Amino acid sequence: MNYQIKIPSCIYGGEGSIKNVTSVIEQESVKKAVVFTDKGIKNTGLLDILLEVLKQAHTEYEVFDDLTPEPAYQDIERVMKQVEGCKGDIIIAIGGGSVMDAAKLCSVLKDANYTVKDLLQDPTLAKKQIKTIMIPTTCGTGSEATCNAIVAIPEEQSKKGIVNASMIPDYVILDAQMIKKLPKSIVAATGVDALAHCVECFTSKKATPLSDLYAMYGAKLIFQNIREAYNNADNMEAKSNMLLGAFYGGIAITGSGTTAVHALSYPLGGKYHIAHGVSNAILFAHVMEFNKDACKHRLATLCDAIEPTLISKSIDEKAQYIIEQIADIVKVTNIPTDLKEFGVKMEDLDFLVDAGSQQTRLLVNNMKELSLNDIREIYLKVLK
């Protein structure tokens, strides 16, 4: 078995580590930064922290904050038109997964002779045009570590990942103060998304010894800290551990890959605009229950790492414990799990089955093959 993993070349962590932007600016001889964010981050004051660092470093900047959550490829095209005329030496993204994905796409699209629509057809075209710094402001997408960018395709009412190693960020800053005031609902949704990355990658057909290292430790950090991070906003140790766990989950994705949880969640985001972390949370335990007989040894290994007191239990019991913990985390963090709350009706089932079955990039990673009927049964569990 041959395997590899690619990670960002420089990672800064710890409270206040955003100040390391100054070091990057000096190292890269940056005269002007292109800053990607969104209106929500701007309103929280987090952007001001970054801009103050840039001012102290006497670095020019231009801010692009007209970024939409869960962007469609047309949104990326629109932003690219705005960015094209901007002369910058580095891209800094401060935000959640959508902001970072847009920035990563910009890093390979700026001044390139191909478009985002071309990359949807052939991701191998992508070549890095400008270096990036990622500053995540949620504890879950892992986008700061991956070579993936997810875009919605409205005409197909679904989403698709553009994957190319050129999009792996150059610099990452994991500063817990960026998530200190994160709303509880976003701690929950992004945290469960990160947990899904770790568990899916650990139980993926493409799992490797390298991806396992990050997936297992990321899962351990999130399992052991998400409830506290959700319930106690002032517990910065729990917040820091969530940020690190999410980053490890992102690294695991680059070496392994997510599976049926993410595959079946994409139509929920693409058509019904359910937030990515929420759609994963809705499906997570149900998909792992379906997968259990094919990956129970892997789930049991996770259990040994997370809850050593259960070491004497059977493999089946340990696997079931992990699935029950997933379901419990979704429940205690109050993530809505009934698709009807989002306007999804029973008559939408055929669409969901068809659209979910087309996510072959991820479904091929699943330990257990899913028939159309299997997919239907999983969606039925969250439609009843």
mmCIF file of C-alpha atoms in Angstrom:
data_model
loop_
_atom_site.group_PDB
_atom_site.id
_atom_site.type_symbol
_atom_site.label_atom_id
_atom_site.label_comp_id
_atom_site.label_asym_id
_atom_site.label_seq_id
_atom_site.Cartn_x
_atom_site.Cartn_y
_atom_site.Cartn_z
ATOM 1 C CA MET A 1 0.000 0.000 0.000
ATOM 2 C CA ASN A 2 1.385 3.376 -1.029
ATOM 3 C CA TYR A 3 0.053 6.521 0.616
ATOM 4 C CA GLN A 4 0.755 10.194 1.133
ATOM 5 C CA ILE A 5 -0.631 13.190 2.940
ATOM 6 C CA LYS A 6 -0.265 16.881 2.167
ATOM 7 C CA ILE A 7 -0.567 19.563 4.800
ATOM 8 C CA PRO A 8 -0.146 23.348 4.928
ATOM 9 C CA SER A 9 3.536 24.268 5.086
ATOM 10 C CA CYS A 10 3.311 26.462 8.190
ATOM 11 C CA ILE A 11 0.809 26.351 11.071
ATOM 12 C CA TYR A 12 0.621 28.777 13.981
ATOM 13 C CA GLY A 13 -1.525 27.918 16.999
ATOM 14 C CA GLY A 14 -2.534 29.262 20.394
ATOM 15 C CA GLU A 15 -4.396 32.320 21.646
ATOM 16 C CA GLY A 16 -3.075 35.487 20.038
ATOM 17 C CA SER A 17 -1.349 33.584 17.216
ATOM 18 C CA ILE A 18 -3.007 35.892 14.677
ATOM 19 C CA LYS A 19 -0.082 38.228 15.355
ATOM 20 C CA ASN A 20 2.055 35.803 13.333
ATOM 21 C CA VAL A 21 0.510 37.319 10.201
ATOM 22 C CA THR A 22 3.297 39.899 10.605
ATOM 23 C CA SER A 23 5.955 37.185 10.285
ATOM 24 C CA VAL A 24 4.319 35.834 7.134
ATOM 25 C CA ILE A 25 4.154 39.311 5.612
ATOM 26 C CA GLU A 26 7.867 39.797 6.234
ATOM 27 C CA GLN A 27 8.771 36.336 4.975
ATOM 28 C CA GLU A 28 6.738 36.689 1.779
ATOM 29 C CA SER A 29 7.629 40.392 1.213
ATOM 30 C CA VAL A 30 3.925 41.249 1.062
ATOM 31 C CA LYS A 31 3.077 44.800 0.013
ATOM 32 C CA LYS A 32 -0.685 44.309 -0.262
ATOM 33 C CA ALA A 33 -3.040 41.657 1.095
ATOM 34 C CA VAL A 34 -6.320 40.532 -0.454
ATOM 35 C CA VAL A 35 -8.630 39.836 2.496
ATOM 36 C CA PHE A 36 -11.615 37.494 2.152
ATOM 37 C CA THR A 37 -14.335 37.532 4.814
ATOM 38 C CA ASP A 38 -18.100 37.965 5.117
ATOM 39 C CA LYS A 39 -20.493 40.478 6.626
ATOM 40 C CA GLY A 40 -21.051 38.328 9.730
ATOM 41 C CA ILE A 41 -17.348 38.199 10.597
ATOM 42 C CA LYS A 42 -17.046 41.910 9.909
ATOM 43 C CA ASN A 43 -19.892 42.651 12.331
ATOM 44 C CA THR A 44 -18.340 40.578 15.136
ATOM 45 C CA GLY A 45 -15.175 42.691 15.167
ATOM 46 C CA LEU A 46 -12.929 39.733 14.314
ATOM 47 C CA LEU A 47 -11.936 41.330 11.021
ATOM 48 C CA ASP A 48 -10.761 44.415 12.928
ATOM 49 C CA ILE A 49 -8.234 42.272 14.834
ATOM 50 C CA LEU A 50 -6.676 41.165 11.542
ATOM 51 C CA LEU A 51 -6.754 44.635 10.002
ATOM 52 C CA GLU A 52 -5.012 46.070 13.055
ATOM 53 C CA VAL A 53 -2.196 43.540 12.591
ATOM 54 C CA LEU A 54 -1.911 44.536 8.920
ATOM 55 C CA LYS A 55 -1.823 48.239 9.823
ATOM 56 C CA GLN A 56 0.915 47.674 12.385
ATOM 57 C CA ALA A 57 2.879 45.827 9.704
ATOM 58 C CA HIS A 58 2.369 48.804 7.351
ATOM 59 C CA THR A 59 0.712 46.523 4.811
ATOM 60 C CA GLU A 60 -1.935 47.685 2.371
ATOM 61 C CA TYR A 61 -5.081 45.591 2.100
ATOM 62 C CA GLU A 62 -8.333 45.342 0.211
ATOM 63 C CA VAL A 63 -11.309 43.609 1.832
ATOM 64 C CA PHE A 64 -13.842 41.495 -0.071
ATOM 65 C CA ASP A 65 -16.756 40.733 2.241
ATOM 66 C CA ASP A 66 -19.564 40.087 -0.228
ATOM 67 C CA LEU A 67 -19.268 36.336 0.167
ATOM 68 C CA THR A 68 -22.362 34.187 0.458
ATOM 69 C CA PRO A 69 -22.698 31.167 2.770
ATOM 70 C CA GLU A 70 -22.466 27.836 0.934
ATOM 71 C CA PRO A 71 -21.591 29.594 -2.369
ATOM 72 C CA ALA A 72 -22.699 28.502 -5.809
ATOM 73 C CA TYR A 73 -20.099 28.491 -8.562
ATOM 74 C CA GLN A 74 -21.784 31.620 -9.962
ATOM 75 C CA ASP A 75 -21.002 33.386 -6.657
ATOM 76 C CA ILE A 76 -17.338 32.476 -7.089
ATOM 77 C CA GLU A 77 -17.416 33.820 -10.655
ATOM 78 C CA ARG A 78 -18.899 37.088 -9.378
ATOM 79 C CA VAL A 79 -16.268 37.482 -6.675
ATOM 80 C CA MET A 80 -13.493 36.663 -9.119
ATOM 81 C CA LYS A 81 -14.574 39.561 -11.341
ATOM 82 C CA GLN A 82 -14.201 41.877 -8.333
ATOM 83 C CA VAL A 83 -10.821 40.463 -7.362
ATOM 84 C CA GLU A 84 -9.258 40.375 -10.826
ATOM 85 C CA GLY A 85 -8.361 44.056 -10.787
ATOM 86 C CA CYS A 86 -6.838 43.895 -7.309
ATOM 87 C CA LYS A 87 -3.051 43.814 -7.195
ATOM 88 C CA GLY A 88 -2.229 41.707 -4.161
ATOM 89 C CA ASP A 89 0.683 39.539 -3.022
ATOM 90 C CA ILE A 90 -1.197 37.171 -0.712
ATOM 91 C CA ILE A 91 -4.770 36.131 0.080
ATOM 92 C CA ILE A 92 -5.881 36.100 3.720
ATOM 93 C CA ALA A 93 -9.177 34.368 4.505
ATOM 94 C CA ILE A 94 -10.770 35.017 7.892
ATOM 95 C CA GLY A 95 -14.072 33.185 8.244
ATOM 96 C CA GLY A 96 -15.786 29.840 8.048
ATOM 97 C CA GLY A 97 -15.604 27.149 5.395
ATOM 98 C CA SER A 98 -17.406 29.124 2.696
ATOM 99 C CA VAL A 99 -15.016 32.074 3.016
ATOM 100 C CA MET A 100 -11.953 29.821 3.031
ATOM 101 C CA ASP A 101 -13.199 27.737 0.088
ATOM 102 C CA ALA A 102 -13.793 30.913 -1.930
ATOM 103 C CA ALA A 103 -10.307 32.153 -1.050
ATOM 104 C CA LYS A 104 -8.723 28.836 -2.036
ATOM 105 C CA LEU A 105 -10.518 28.913 -5.369
ATOM 106 C CA CYS A 106 -9.374 32.488 -5.883
ATOM 107 C CA SER A 107 -5.793 31.387 -5.193
ATOM 108 C CA VAL A 108 -5.895 29.143 -8.259
ATOM 109 C CA LEU A 109 -8.223 31.292 -10.418
ATOM 110 C CA LYS A 110 -6.660 34.755 -10.112
ATOM 111 C CA ASP A 111 -5.083 35.686 -13.458
ATOM 112 C CA ALA A 112 -5.548 32.094 -14.685
ATOM 113 C CA ASN A 113 -6.801 31.158 -18.167
ATOM 114 C CA TYR A 114 -9.497 28.802 -16.823
ATOM 115 C CA THR A 115 -12.713 29.424 -14.878
ATOM 116 C CA VAL A 116 -14.390 27.832 -11.884
ATOM 117 C CA LYS A 117 -16.775 26.136 -14.321
ATOM 118 C CA ASP A 118 -13.752 24.616 -16.060
ATOM 119 C CA LEU A 119 -12.510 23.317 -12.692
ATOM 120 C CA LEU A 120 -15.871 21.661 -12.036
ATOM 121 C CA GLN A 121 -15.308 19.693 -15.224
ATOM 122 C CA ASP A 122 -11.564 19.145 -14.760
ATOM 123 C CA PRO A 123 -10.068 19.987 -11.340
ATOM 124 C CA THR A 124 -6.575 19.024 -12.549
ATOM 125 C CA LEU A 125 -6.372 22.363 -14.390
ATOM 126 C CA ALA A 126 -5.890 24.247 -11.115
ATOM 127 C CA LYS A 127 -2.461 25.775 -10.438
ATOM 128 C CA LYS A 128 -1.649 28.035 -7.503
ATOM 129 C CA GLN A 129 -1.390 31.648 -8.612
ATOM 130 C CA ILE A 130 -1.061 33.348 -5.208
ATOM 131 C CA LYS A 131 -0.251 32.138 -1.683
ATOM 132 C CA THR A 132 -2.836 31.971 1.099
ATOM 133 C CA ILE A 133 -3.234 32.417 4.852
ATOM 134 C CA MET A 134 -6.276 30.760 6.441
ATOM 135 C CA ILE A 135 -7.714 31.976 9.758
ATOM 136 C CA PRO A 136 -10.740 29.814 10.670
ATOM 137 C CA THR A 137 -13.478 31.424 12.769
ATOM 138 C CA THR A 138 -15.487 28.243 13.352
ATOM 139 C CA CYS A 139 -14.437 24.952 14.922
ATOM 140 C CA GLY A 140 -15.404 22.614 12.199
ATOM 141 C CA THR A 141 -15.016 22.859 8.459
ATOM 142 C CA GLY A 142 -11.343 21.885 8.273
ATOM 143 C CA SER A 143 -11.155 23.928 5.066
ATOM 144 C CA GLU A 144 -7.979 25.555 6.371
ATOM 145 C CA ALA A 145 -6.192 22.213 5.904
ATOM 146 C CA THR A 146 -7.713 20.703 2.775
ATOM 147 C CA CYS A 147 -7.230 20.838 -0.968
ATOM 148 C CA ASN A 148 -11.040 20.833 -1.401
ATOM 149 C CA ALA A 149 -13.480 23.612 -2.205
ATOM 150 C CA ILE A 150 -17.201 22.858 -2.155
ATOM 151 C CA VAL A 151 -19.560 24.783 -4.428
ATOM 152 C CA ALA A 152 -23.275 24.527 -5.029
ATOM 153 C CA ILE A 153 -24.558 23.805 -8.524
ATOM 154 C CA PRO A 154 -28.061 25.331 -8.538
ATOM 155 C CA GLU A 155 -29.130 23.781 -11.841
ATOM 156 C CA GLU A 156 -28.434 20.326 -10.374
ATOM 157 C CA GLN A 157 -29.749 21.301 -6.912
ATOM 158 C CA SER A 158 -26.657 19.771 -5.373
ATOM 159 C CA LYS A 159 -23.034 20.447 -4.448
ATOM 160 C CA LYS A 160 -19.711 19.316 -5.794
ATOM 161 C CA GLY A 161 -16.171 19.348 -4.485
ATOM 162 C CA ILE A 162 -13.306 20.742 -6.539
ATOM 163 C CA VAL A 163 -10.198 18.906 -5.364
ATOM 164 C CA ASN A 164 -6.631 19.812 -6.279
ATOM 165 C CA ALA A 165 -3.453 19.819 -4.166
ATOM 166 C CA SER A 166 -2.670 23.343 -5.387
ATOM 167 C CA MET A 167 -5.436 24.616 -3.102
ATOM 168 C CA ILE A 168 -3.790 23.425 0.123
ATOM 169 C CA PRO A 169 -3.231 26.629 2.113
ATOM 170 C CA ASP A 170 0.304 27.863 2.657
ATOM 171 C CA TYR A 171 -0.206 29.266 6.145
ATOM 172 C CA VAL A 172 -2.775 28.487 8.833
ATOM 173 C CA ILE A 173 -3.489 30.368 12.048
ATOM 174 C CA LEU A 174 -5.431 28.486 14.736
ATOM 175 C CA ASP A 175 -6.229 31.261 17.201
ATOM 176 C CA ALA A 176 -8.895 30.304 19.759
ATOM 177 C CA GLN A 177 -9.889 33.940 20.258
ATOM 178 C CA MET A 178 -11.437 33.708 16.788
ATOM 179 C CA ILE A 179 -14.081 31.314 18.178
ATOM 180 C CA LYS A 180 -14.393 32.719 21.704
ATOM 181 C CA LYS A 181 -17.781 34.337 20.991
ATOM 182 C CA LEU A 182 -18.971 31.838 18.399
ATOM 183 C CA PRO A 183 -22.751 31.273 18.767
ATOM 184 C CA LYS A 184 -23.603 27.949 20.398
ATOM 185 C CA SER A 185 -25.512 26.751 17.344
ATOM 186 C CA ILE A 186 -22.413 27.208 15.180
ATOM 187 C CA VAL A 187 -20.144 25.549 17.751
ATOM 188 C CA ALA A 188 -22.529 22.592 17.528
ATOM 189 C CA ALA A 189 -22.965 22.366 13.752
ATOM 190 C CA THR A 190 -19.343 22.984 12.809
ATOM 191 C CA GLY A 191 -18.092 20.786 15.639
ATOM 192 C CA VAL A 192 -20.208 17.842 14.488
ATOM 193 C CA ASP A 193 -19.057 18.471 10.910
ATOM 194 C CA ALA A 194 -15.448 18.206 12.110
ATOM 195 C CA LEU A 195 -16.278 15.038 14.032
ATOM 196 C CA ALA A 196 -17.808 13.580 10.871
ATOM 197 C CA HIS A 197 -14.582 14.356 8.983
ATOM 198 C CA CYS A 198 -12.565 12.444 11.567
ATOM 199 C CA VAL A 199 -14.864 9.430 11.930
ATOM 200 C CA GLU A 200 -15.565 9.140 8.194
ATOM 201 C CA CYS A 201 -11.893 9.399 7.285
ATOM 202 C CA PHE A 202 -10.987 6.773 9.892
ATOM 203 C CA THR A 203 -13.618 4.394 8.475
ATOM 204 C CA SER A 204 -12.961 5.197 4.806
ATOM 205 C CA LYS A 205 -11.711 2.678 2.257
ATOM 206 C CA LYS A 206 -8.924 5.173 1.524
ATOM 207 C CA ALA A 207 -7.742 5.450 5.137
ATOM 208 C CA THR A 208 -3.960 5.229 5.536
ATOM 209 C CA PRO A 209 -1.607 5.074 8.530
ATOM 210 C CA LEU A 210 -0.970 8.806 8.096
ATOM 211 C CA SER A 211 -4.610 9.865 7.814
ATOM 212 C CA ASP A 212 -5.481 7.547 10.721
ATOM 213 C CA LEU A 213 -3.111 9.435 13.002
ATOM 214 C CA TYR A 214 -4.881 12.756 12.420
ATOM 215 C CA ALA A 215 -8.397 11.299 12.198
ATOM 216 C CA MET A 216 -8.115 9.407 15.481
ATOM 217 C CA TYR A 217 -6.599 12.242 17.491
ATOM 218 C CA GLY A 218 -8.980 14.767 15.942
ATOM 219 C CA ALA A 219 -11.938 12.548 16.884
ATOM 220 C CA LYS A 220 -10.606 12.203 20.432
ATOM 221 C CA LEU A 221 -10.261 15.979 20.837
ATOM 222 C CA ILE A 222 -13.776 16.636 19.546
ATOM 223 C CA PHE A 223 -15.546 13.802 21.385
ATOM 224 C CA GLN A 224 -13.958 14.960 24.636
ATOM 225 C CA ASN A 225 -14.464 18.711 24.212
ATOM 226 C CA ILE A 226 -17.538 19.496 22.112
ATOM 227 C CA ARG A 227 -20.064 19.366 24.950
ATOM 228 C CA GLU A 228 -17.949 21.657 27.131
ATOM 229 C CA ALA A 229 -17.216 24.053 24.247
ATOM 230 C CA TYR A 230 -20.958 24.199 23.554
ATOM 231 C CA ASN A 231 -22.056 24.696 27.166
ATOM 232 C CA ASN A 232 -19.255 26.927 28.434
ATOM 233 C CA ALA A 233 -18.263 29.752 26.103
ATOM 234 C CA ASP A 234 -15.461 30.824 28.439
ATOM 235 C CA ASN A 235 -13.635 27.496 28.446
ATOM 236 C CA MET A 236 -10.820 28.447 26.091
ATOM 237 C CA GLU A 237 -9.037 25.122 26.537
ATOM 238 C CA ALA A 238 -12.090 23.310 25.136
ATOM 239 C CA LYS A 239 -12.363 25.884 22.331
ATOM 240 C CA SER A 240 -8.663 25.479 21.475
ATOM 241 C CA ASN A 241 -9.053 21.707 21.404
ATOM 242 C CA MET A 242 -12.053 22.005 19.079
ATOM 243 C CA LEU A 243 -10.077 24.237 16.716
ATOM 244 C CA LEU A 244 -7.196 21.761 16.677
ATOM 245 C CA GLY A 245 -9.511 18.770 16.276
ATOM 246 C CA ALA A 246 -11.194 20.436 13.295
ATOM 247 C CA PHE A 247 -7.787 21.115 11.727
ATOM 248 C CA TYR A 248 -6.747 17.490 12.211
ATOM 249 C CA GLY A 249 -9.997 16.415 10.569
ATOM 250 C CA GLY A 250 -9.151 18.581 7.573
ATOM 251 C CA ILE A 251 -5.712 16.997 7.288
ATOM 252 C CA ALA A 252 -7.299 13.545 7.490
ATOM 253 C CA ILE A 253 -9.475 14.451 4.497
ATOM 254 C CA THR A 254 -6.423 15.186 2.349
ATOM 255 C CA GLY A 255 -4.999 11.742 3.107
ATOM 256 C CA SER A 256 -8.211 9.720 3.207
ATOM 257 C CA GLY A 257 -11.648 11.128 2.370
ATOM 258 C CA THR A 258 -15.146 11.441 3.734
ATOM 259 C CA THR A 259 -17.793 8.873 2.931
ATOM 260 C CA ALA A 260 -21.569 8.460 2.735
ATOM 261 C CA VAL A 261 -22.431 10.979 5.465
ATOM 262 C CA HIS A 262 -21.079 13.834 3.379
ATOM 263 C CA ALA A 263 -22.264 12.300 0.112
ATOM 264 C CA LEU A 264 -25.888 12.155 1.235
ATOM 265 C CA SER A 265 -25.745 15.575 2.899
ATOM 266 C CA TYR A 266 -24.845 17.458 -0.295
ATOM 267 C CA PRO A 267 -28.354 17.353 -1.834
ATOM 268 C CA LEU A 268 -29.746 18.700 1.458
ATOM 269 C CA GLY A 269 -27.497 21.723 1.214
ATOM 270 C CA GLY A 270 -27.776 22.100 -2.545
ATOM 271 C CA LYS A 271 -31.581 22.138 -2.800
ATOM 272 C CA TYR A 272 -32.847 23.063 0.664
ATOM 273 C CA HIS A 273 -29.933 25.254 1.761
ATOM 274 C CA ILE A 274 -29.536 23.399 5.028
ATOM 275 C CA ALA A 275 -26.223 24.430 6.609
ATOM 276 C CA HIS A 276 -23.517 21.893 5.820
ATOM 277 C CA GLY A 277 -22.777 20.974 9.436
ATOM 278 C CA VAL A 278 -26.473 20.552 10.212
ATOM 279 C CA SER A 279 -27.122 18.320 7.201
ATOM 280 C CA ASN A 280 -24.180 16.121 8.220
ATOM 281 C CA ALA A 281 -25.438 15.970 11.800
ATOM 282 C CA ILE A 282 -28.884 14.870 10.639
ATOM 283 C CA LEU A 283 -27.438 11.884 8.780
ATOM 284 C CA PHE A 284 -24.309 11.069 10.783
ATOM 285 C CA ALA A 285 -25.497 8.420 13.265
ATOM 286 C CA HIS A 286 -27.870 6.810 10.746
ATOM 287 C CA VAL A 287 -25.120 6.326 8.148
ATOM 288 C CA MET A 288 -22.686 4.977 10.749
ATOM 289 C CA GLU A 289 -25.348 2.543 11.977
ATOM 290 C CA PHE A 290 -25.750 1.349 8.371
ATOM 291 C CA ASN A 291 -21.962 1.060 8.000
ATOM 292 C CA LYS A 292 -21.373 -0.588 11.381
ATOM 293 C CA ASP A 293 -21.059 -4.207 10.261
ATOM 294 C CA ALA A 294 -18.458 -3.212 7.657
ATOM 295 C CA CYS A 295 -16.317 -0.995 9.905
ATOM 296 C CA LYS A 296 -17.014 -2.097 13.488
ATOM 297 C CA HIS A 297 -13.343 -2.930 14.089
ATOM 298 C CA ARG A 298 -12.387 0.629 13.130
ATOM 299 C CA LEU A 299 -15.121 2.096 15.340
ATOM 300 C CA ALA A 300 -13.948 -0.130 18.195
ATOM 301 C CA THR A 301 -10.400 1.184 17.758
ATOM 302 C CA LEU A 302 -11.759 4.715 18.025
ATOM 303 C CA CYS A 303 -13.603 3.720 21.176
ATOM 304 C CA ASP A 304 -10.378 2.395 22.730
ATOM 305 C CA ALA A 305 -8.706 5.756 22.097
ATOM 306 C CA ILE A 306 -11.617 7.868 23.332
ATOM 307 C CA GLU A 307 -12.939 5.809 26.248
ATOM 308 C CA PRO A 308 -10.237 3.395 27.548
ATOM 309 C CA THR A 309 -12.503 2.303 30.422
ATOM 310 C CA LEU A 310 -14.465 0.269 27.861
ATOM 311 C CA ILE A 311 -11.403 -1.720 26.759
ATOM 312 C CA SER A 312 -12.877 -5.029 27.967
ATOM 313 C CA LYS A 313 -16.133 -4.611 26.018
ATOM 314 C CA SER A 314 -16.775 -6.506 22.788
ATOM 315 C CA ILE A 315 -16.063 -5.029 19.377
ATOM 316 C CA ASP A 316 -19.801 -4.726 18.725
ATOM 317 C CA GLU A 317 -20.361 -2.918 22.018
ATOM 318 C CA LYS A 318 -17.523 -0.490 21.375
ATOM 319 C CA ALA A 319 -18.758 0.271 17.848
ATOM 320 C CA GLN A 320 -22.255 0.866 19.171
ATOM 321 C CA TYR A 321 -20.857 3.158 21.878
ATOM 322 C CA ILE A 322 -19.294 5.443 19.246
ATOM 323 C CA ILE A 323 -22.551 5.627 17.282
ATOM 324 C CA GLU A 324 -24.512 6.365 20.450
ATOM 325 C CA GLN A 325 -22.045 9.095 21.384
ATOM 326 C CA ILE A 326 -22.517 10.694 17.962
ATOM 327 C CA ALA A 327 -26.302 10.665 18.366
ATOM 328 C CA ASP A 328 -26.024 12.013 21.919
ATOM 329 C CA ILE A 329 -23.762 14.906 20.885
ATOM 330 C CA VAL A 330 -26.232 15.916 18.175
ATOM 331 C CA LYS A 331 -29.053 15.737 20.724
ATOM 332 C CA VAL A 332 -27.413 17.645 23.601
ATOM 333 C CA THR A 333 -26.172 20.399 21.271
ATOM 334 C CA ASN A 334 -29.742 20.885 20.051
ATOM 335 C CA ILE A 335 -29.069 20.431 16.350
ATOM 336 C CA PRO A 336 -32.425 20.004 14.556
ATOM 337 C CA THR A 337 -32.663 16.532 13.041
ATOM 338 C CA ASP A 338 -36.101 16.409 11.432
ATOM 339 C CA LEU A 339 -35.897 17.224 7.721
ATOM 340 C CA LYS A 340 -39.515 18.388 7.760
ATOM 341 C CA GLU A 341 -38.362 21.412 9.763
ATOM 342 C CA PHE A 342 -36.463 22.504 6.656
ATOM 343 C CA GLY A 343 -39.355 22.063 4.247
ATOM 344 C CA VAL A 344 -38.266 18.657 2.968
ATOM 345 C CA LYS A 345 -41.331 16.576 2.128
ATOM 346 C CA MET A 346 -41.850 12.879 1.606
ATOM 347 C CA GLU A 347 -42.472 13.541 -2.097
ATOM 348 C CA ASP A 348 -38.865 14.840 -2.312
ATOM 349 C CA LEU A 349 -37.523 11.380 -1.505
ATOM 350 C CA ASP A 350 -36.929 10.313 -5.120
ATOM 351 C CA PHE A 351 -34.924 13.494 -5.773
ATOM 352 C CA LEU A 352 -32.793 12.910 -2.677
ATOM 353 C CA VAL A 353 -32.083 9.296 -3.581
ATOM 354 C CA ASP A 354 -31.120 10.204 -7.131
ATOM 355 C CA ALA A 355 -28.982 13.206 -6.170
ATOM 356 C CA GLY A 356 -27.312 11.376 -3.273
ATOM 357 C CA SER A 357 -26.452 8.380 -5.442
ATOM 358 C CA GLN A 358 -24.604 10.680 -7.858
ATOM 359 C CA GLN A 359 -22.051 11.720 -5.218
ATOM 360 C CA THR A 360 -19.760 8.939 -6.391
ATOM 361 C CA ARG A 361 -16.533 10.822 -5.477
ATOM 362 C CA LEU A 362 -17.394 10.168 -1.820
ATOM 363 C CA LEU A 363 -19.572 7.064 -2.032
ATOM 364 C CA VAL A 364 -16.653 5.045 -3.422
ATOM 365 C CA ASN A 365 -14.846 5.701 -0.123
ATOM 366 C CA ASN A 366 -17.601 4.092 1.937
ATOM 367 C CA MET A 367 -16.653 0.713 3.438
ATOM 368 C CA LYS A 368 -20.095 -0.641 2.593
ATOM 369 C CA GLU A 369 -21.655 -0.211 -0.828
ATOM 370 C CA LEU A 370 -24.996 1.605 -0.839
ATOM 371 C CA SER A 371 -27.759 0.497 -3.163
ATOM 372 C CA LEU A 372 -30.484 2.935 -4.181
ATOM 373 C CA ASN A 373 -32.731 1.211 -1.683
ATOM 374 C CA ASP A 374 -30.130 1.617 1.076
ATOM 375 C CA ILE A 375 -29.930 5.349 0.346
ATOM 376 C CA ARG A 376 -33.715 5.540 0.369
ATOM 377 C CA GLU A 377 -33.912 3.828 3.762
ATOM 378 C CA ILE A 378 -31.373 6.237 5.285
ATOM 379 C CA TYR A 379 -33.269 9.302 4.047
ATOM 380 C CA LEU A 380 -36.529 7.767 5.266
ATOM 381 C CA LYS A 381 -35.139 7.623 8.801
ATOM 382 C CA VAL A 382 -34.809 11.418 8.873
ATOM 383 C CA LEU A 383 -38.039 12.119 6.988
ATOM 384 C CA LYS A 384 -40.371 10.289 9.386
#
